[in-house]
mmCIF file of C-alpha atoms in Angstrom:
data_model
loop_
_atom_site.group_PDB
_atom_site.id
_atom_site.type_symbol
_atom_site.label_atom_id
_atom_site.label_comp_id
_atom_site.label_asym_id
_atom_site.label_seq_id
_atom_site.Cartn_x
_atom_site.Cartn_y
_atom_site.Cartn_z
ATOM 1 C CA ILE A 978 -8.935 19.210 -62.587
ATOM 2 C CA SER A 979 -10.410 18.963 -59.091
ATOM 3 C CA GLN A 980 -9.219 22.475 -58.211
ATOM 4 C CA ILE A 981 -10.866 23.858 -61.330
ATOM 5 C CA THR A 982 -14.119 22.013 -60.620
ATOM 6 C CA THR A 983 -14.140 23.395 -57.069
ATOM 7 C CA LYS A 984 -14.029 26.934 -58.415
ATOM 8 C CA PHE A 985 -16.947 26.434 -60.812
ATOM 9 C CA THR A 986 -19.166 24.095 -58.782
ATOM 10 C CA PRO A 987 -21.743 25.672 -56.455
ATOM 11 C CA GLN A 988 -21.075 25.132 -52.747
ATOM 12 C CA LYS A 989 -24.468 23.490 -52.250
ATOM 13 C CA GLN A 990 -23.664 20.899 -54.906
ATOM 14 C CA LEU A 991 -20.279 20.213 -53.285
ATOM 15 C CA GLU A 992 -21.952 19.699 -49.892
ATOM 16 C CA GLU A 993 -24.535 17.378 -51.423
ATOM 17 C CA ALA A 994 -21.759 15.365 -53.064
ATOM 18 C CA ARG A 995 -19.862 15.276 -49.756
ATOM 19 C CA HIS A 996 -22.966 13.865 -48.057
ATOM 20 C CA GLN A 997 -23.446 11.273 -50.814
ATOM 21 C CA LEU A 998 -19.813 10.189 -50.553
ATOM 22 C CA GLU A 999 -20.194 9.961 -46.774
ATOM 23 C CA LEU A 1000 -23.304 7.812 -47.181
ATOM 24 C CA ALA A 1001 -21.308 5.539 -49.478
ATOM 25 C CA GLY A 1002 -18.590 5.250 -46.836
ATOM 26 C CA MET A 1003 -15.956 6.720 -49.111
ATOM 27 C CA GLY A 1004 -13.329 9.168 -47.965
ATOM 28 C CA MET A 1005 -13.115 10.827 -51.370
ATOM 29 C CA ASP A 1006 -13.120 14.596 -51.685
ATOM 30 C CA PRO A 1007 -16.175 15.928 -53.594
ATOM 31 C CA ALA A 1008 -13.928 17.896 -55.923
ATOM 32 C CA ALA A 1009 -12.069 14.698 -56.801
ATOM 33 C CA PHE A 1010 -15.405 12.972 -57.464
ATOM 34 C CA PHE A 1011 -16.458 15.755 -59.836
ATOM 35 C CA ALA A 1012 -13.054 15.616 -61.531
ATOM 36 C CA MET A 1013 -13.419 11.849 -61.930
ATOM 37 C CA ARG A 1014 -16.876 12.415 -63.390
ATOM 38 C CA ILE A 1015 -15.507 14.903 -65.936
ATOM 39 C CA VAL A 1016 -12.627 12.601 -66.919
ATOM 40 C CA ILE A 1017 -14.990 9.640 -67.411
ATOM 41 C CA THR A 1018 -17.396 11.785 -69.434
ATOM 42 C CA VAL A 1019 -14.605 12.994 -71.718
ATOM 43 C CA ALA A 1020 -13.127 9.490 -72.010
ATOM 44 C CA PHE A 1021 -16.463 7.928 -72.972
ATOM 45 C CA GLY A 1022 -17.143 10.746 -75.452
ATOM 46 C CA LEU A 1023 -13.703 10.517 -77.082
ATOM 47 C CA GLY A 1024 -13.826 6.731 -77.110
ATOM 48 C CA ALA A 1025 -17.190 6.749 -78.859
ATOM 49 C CA PHE A 1026 -15.966 9.420 -81.288
ATOM 50 C CA PHE A 1027 -12.961 7.334 -82.296
ATOM 51 C CA VAL A 1028 -14.979 4.135 -82.538
ATOM 52 C CA PHE A 1029 -17.891 5.524 -84.563
ATOM 53 C CA PHE A 1030 -16.317 8.346 -86.569
ATOM 54 C CA VAL A 1031 -12.709 7.289 -87.083
ATOM 55 C CA GLY A 1032 -12.827 3.502 -86.777
ATOM 56 C CA SER A 1033 -16.078 2.750 -88.562
ATOM 57 C CA SER A 1034 -16.716 4.109 -92.038
ATOM 58 C CA SER A 1035 -19.964 2.142 -92.416
ATOM 59 C CA THR A 1036 -21.822 4.060 -89.664
ATOM 60 C CA ALA A 1037 -23.902 6.968 -90.916
ATOM 61 C CA PRO A 1038 -22.709 10.358 -89.572
ATOM 62 C CA GLY A 1039 -26.036 11.070 -87.839
ATOM 63 C CA THR A 1040 -26.023 7.675 -86.142
ATOM 64 C CA ALA A 1041 -22.366 8.054 -85.142
ATOM 65 C CA LEU A 1042 -23.123 11.472 -83.656
ATOM 66 C CA LEU A 1043 -26.069 9.999 -81.732
ATOM 67 C CA TYR A 1044 -23.900 7.177 -80.375
ATOM 68 C CA THR A 1045 -21.177 9.645 -79.389
ATOM 69 C CA VAL A 1046 -23.628 11.894 -77.545
ATOM 70 C CA GLY A 1047 -25.171 8.830 -75.868
ATOM 71 C CA ALA A 1048 -21.774 7.545 -74.741
ATOM 72 C CA THR A 1049 -20.865 10.988 -73.402
ATOM 73 C CA ALA A 1050 -24.137 11.141 -71.448
ATOM 74 C CA LEU A 1051 -23.499 7.634 -70.146
ATOM 75 C CA GLY A 1052 -20.037 8.720 -69.030
ATOM 76 C CA TYR A 1053 -21.600 11.570 -67.073
ATOM 77 C CA ILE A 1054 -24.352 9.453 -65.498
ATOM 78 C CA PHE A 1055 -22.275 6.339 -64.765
ATOM 79 C CA PRO A 1056 -20.345 7.724 -61.725
ATOM 80 C CA ALA A 1057 -23.606 8.890 -60.112
ATOM 81 C CA MET A 1058 -25.168 5.463 -60.652
ATOM 82 C CA TRP A 1059 -22.049 3.790 -59.234
ATOM 83 C CA LEU A 1060 -22.173 6.046 -56.156
ATOM 84 C CA LYS A 1061 -25.881 5.342 -55.636
ATOM 85 C CA SER A 1062 -25.156 1.615 -55.873
ATOM 86 C CA ARG A 1063 -22.402 1.918 -53.246
ATOM 87 C CA ILE A 1064 -24.779 3.826 -50.938
ATOM 88 C CA THR A 1065 -27.509 1.215 -51.300
ATOM 89 C CA ARG A 1066 -25.079 -1.668 -50.737
ATOM 90 C CA ARG A 1067 -23.621 -0.011 -47.628
ATOM 91 C CA GLN A 1068 -27.031 0.809 -46.165
ATOM 92 C CA ASP A 1069 -28.186 -2.750 -46.783
ATOM 93 C CA GLY A 1070 -25.100 -4.106 -45.015
ATOM 94 C CA ILE A 1071 -25.707 -1.828 -42.040
ATOM 95 C CA TRP A 1072 -29.358 -2.843 -41.901
ATOM 96 C CA ARG A 1073 -28.362 -6.538 -41.917
ATOM 97 C CA ALA A 1074 -25.709 -6.042 -39.208
ATOM 98 C CA LEU A 1075 -27.967 -4.090 -36.835
ATOM 99 C CA PRO A 1076 -29.811 -7.048 -35.203
ATOM 100 C CA ASP A 1077 -26.578 -8.860 -34.345
ATOM 101 C CA ALA A 1078 -25.044 -5.660 -33.018
ATOM 102 C CA LEU A 1079 -28.128 -5.015 -30.880
ATOM 103 C CA ASP A 1080 -27.928 -8.555 -29.486
ATOM 104 C CA LEU A 1081 -24.304 -8.060 -28.512
ATOM 105 C CA LEU A 1082 -25.092 -4.640 -27.018
ATOM 106 C CA VAL A 1083 -27.904 -6.151 -24.916
ATOM 107 C CA ILE A 1084 -25.676 -8.965 -23.678
ATOM 108 C CA CYS A 1085 -22.842 -6.599 -22.792
ATOM 109 C CA VAL A 1086 -25.054 -4.040 -21.025
ATOM 110 C CA GLU A 1087 -26.919 -6.726 -19.087
ATOM 111 C CA ALA A 1088 -23.546 -8.183 -18.064
ATOM 112 C CA GLY A 1089 -22.672 -4.861 -16.450
ATOM 113 C CA LEU A 1090 -20.792 -2.914 -19.103
ATOM 114 C CA GLY A 1091 -21.683 0.673 -19.877
ATOM 115 C CA PHE A 1092 -23.157 1.540 -23.251
ATOM 116 C CA ASP A 1093 -19.876 3.013 -24.519
ATOM 117 C CA MET A 1094 -17.964 -0.124 -23.504
ATOM 118 C CA ALA A 1095 -20.628 -2.268 -25.189
ATOM 119 C CA MET A 1096 -20.179 -0.269 -28.413
ATOM 120 C CA GLY A 1097 -16.453 -0.904 -28.027
ATOM 121 C CA LYS A 1098 -17.110 -4.655 -27.892
ATOM 122 C CA VAL A 1099 -19.133 -4.462 -31.116
ATOM 123 C CA TYR A 1100 -16.264 -2.530 -32.688
ATOM 124 C CA GLU A 1101 -13.758 -5.167 -31.524
ATOM 125 C CA LYS A 1102 -15.768 -8.184 -32.683
ATOM 126 C CA TRP A 1103 -16.795 -7.204 -36.211
ATOM 127 C CA GLU A 1104 -15.366 -5.590 -39.323
ATOM 128 C CA ASN A 1105 -18.567 -4.267 -40.903
ATOM 129 C CA ASP A 1106 -19.659 -0.674 -41.562
ATOM 130 C CA LEU A 1107 -21.824 -0.525 -38.431
ATOM 131 C CA ALA A 1108 -18.987 -1.634 -36.171
ATOM 132 C CA ILE A 1109 -16.644 0.863 -37.807
ATOM 133 C CA ALA A 1110 -19.261 3.580 -37.242
ATOM 134 C CA PHE A 1111 -19.454 2.610 -33.565
ATOM 135 C CA GLY A 1112 -15.674 2.911 -33.378
ATOM 136 C CA ARG A 1113 -15.862 6.387 -34.894
ATOM 137 C CA VAL A 1114 -18.518 7.381 -32.348
ATOM 138 C CA LEU A 1115 -16.249 6.190 -29.540
ATOM 139 C CA ARG A 1116 -13.299 8.191 -30.909
ATOM 140 C CA GLU A 1117 -15.464 11.300 -31.200
ATOM 141 C CA ILE A 1118 -16.640 10.854 -27.599
ATOM 142 C CA GLN A 1119 -13.028 10.473 -26.461
ATOM 143 C CA LEU A 1120 -12.198 13.719 -28.262
ATOM 144 C CA GLY A 1121 -14.863 15.549 -26.265
ATOM 145 C CA LYS A 1122 -18.005 15.341 -28.356
ATOM 146 C CA MET A 1123 -21.199 14.630 -26.454
ATOM 147 C CA ARG A 1124 -22.519 11.097 -26.918
ATOM 148 C CA ARG A 1125 -25.891 12.233 -28.284
ATOM 149 C CA ASP A 1126 -24.209 14.462 -30.866
ATOM 150 C CA ALA A 1127 -21.829 11.704 -31.919
ATOM 151 C CA LEU A 1128 -24.705 9.225 -32.245
ATOM 152 C CA ARG A 1129 -26.836 11.708 -34.202
ATOM 153 C CA ASP A 1130 -23.931 12.362 -36.561
ATOM 154 C CA MET A 1131 -23.514 8.596 -37.018
ATOM 155 C CA ALA A 1132 -27.192 8.242 -37.933
ATOM 156 C CA ASN A 1133 -26.873 11.124 -40.418
ATOM 157 C CA ARG A 1134 -23.790 9.527 -42.001
ATOM 158 C CA MET A 1135 -25.728 6.295 -42.543
ATOM 159 C CA ASP A 1136 -29.249 7.487 -43.384
ATOM 160 C CA VAL A 1137 -30.728 4.106 -42.406
ATOM 161 C CA PRO A 1138 -34.184 4.513 -40.800
ATOM 162 C CA ASP A 1139 -33.661 1.651 -38.321
ATOM 163 C CA VAL A 1140 -30.367 3.132 -37.129
ATOM 164 C CA THR A 1141 -31.985 6.558 -36.819
ATOM 165 C CA ALA A 1142 -34.783 5.062 -34.675
ATOM 166 C CA PHE A 1143 -32.223 3.193 -32.561
ATOM 167 C CA VAL A 1144 -30.177 6.347 -32.006
ATOM 168 C CA ALA A 1145 -33.297 8.328 -31.111
ATOM 169 C CA ALA A 1146 -34.268 5.695 -28.527
ATOM 170 C CA ILE A 1147 -30.762 5.658 -27.019
ATOM 171 C CA ILE A 1148 -30.631 9.458 -26.797
ATOM 172 C CA GLN A 1149 -34.079 9.605 -25.234
ATOM 173 C CA ALA A 1150 -33.201 6.891 -22.705
ATOM 174 C CA ASP A 1151 -29.994 8.704 -21.852
ATOM 175 C CA GLN A 1152 -31.811 12.012 -21.328
ATOM 176 C CA LEU A 1153 -34.641 10.515 -19.288
ATOM 177 C CA GLY A 1154 -32.459 8.231 -17.206
ATOM 178 C CA VAL A 1155 -34.235 5.048 -18.316
ATOM 179 C CA SER A 1156 -32.380 1.756 -17.987
ATOM 180 C CA MET A 1157 -30.249 1.259 -21.091
ATOM 181 C CA SER A 1158 -30.678 -2.536 -21.005
ATOM 182 C CA LYS A 1159 -34.491 -2.178 -21.169
ATOM 183 C CA ILE A 1160 -34.282 0.176 -24.140
ATOM 184 C CA LEU A 1161 -31.818 -2.087 -25.913
ATOM 185 C CA ARG A 1162 -34.005 -5.117 -25.238
ATOM 186 C CA VAL A 1163 -37.034 -3.303 -26.723
ATOM 187 C CA GLN A 1164 -34.983 -2.297 -29.758
#
């Protein structure tokens, strides 16, 4: 089903779904998400059909048709609502973890560690989405990506305004040669 949906879904819609899945922190392929959405839509529609048309003789045909169409629409909308809920929950968790991560970064940098090593300490100490994102940034840097690009990509994957402001401050401090501990303290 996912291969068929890939053929008939516009590329822009696939990219938007990929971004939404990335914001939710899910490694699911967009084509698989669309396939899941189609399966749930069909399942809700068939389930409502069997309940209201086959299983219940007391329901008027017009009402049964309305319920079936409503259940089918709910089956189509439900995965999008679930994804939006996952995105909101993840962004809220990142927003809540940011102050503690900043405190640990400040302590580590003021103790003499470099910023990358301080991010490594945050990654070692916690198991939240922000720490995992820091670990991904470190892996990308090790693979040759520039730190500012890796941090910008992290901010785009999260879409949390506070993280975006933090990343912008870090990149600016790095480019201007300002003390990292002062910038982290201000943040």
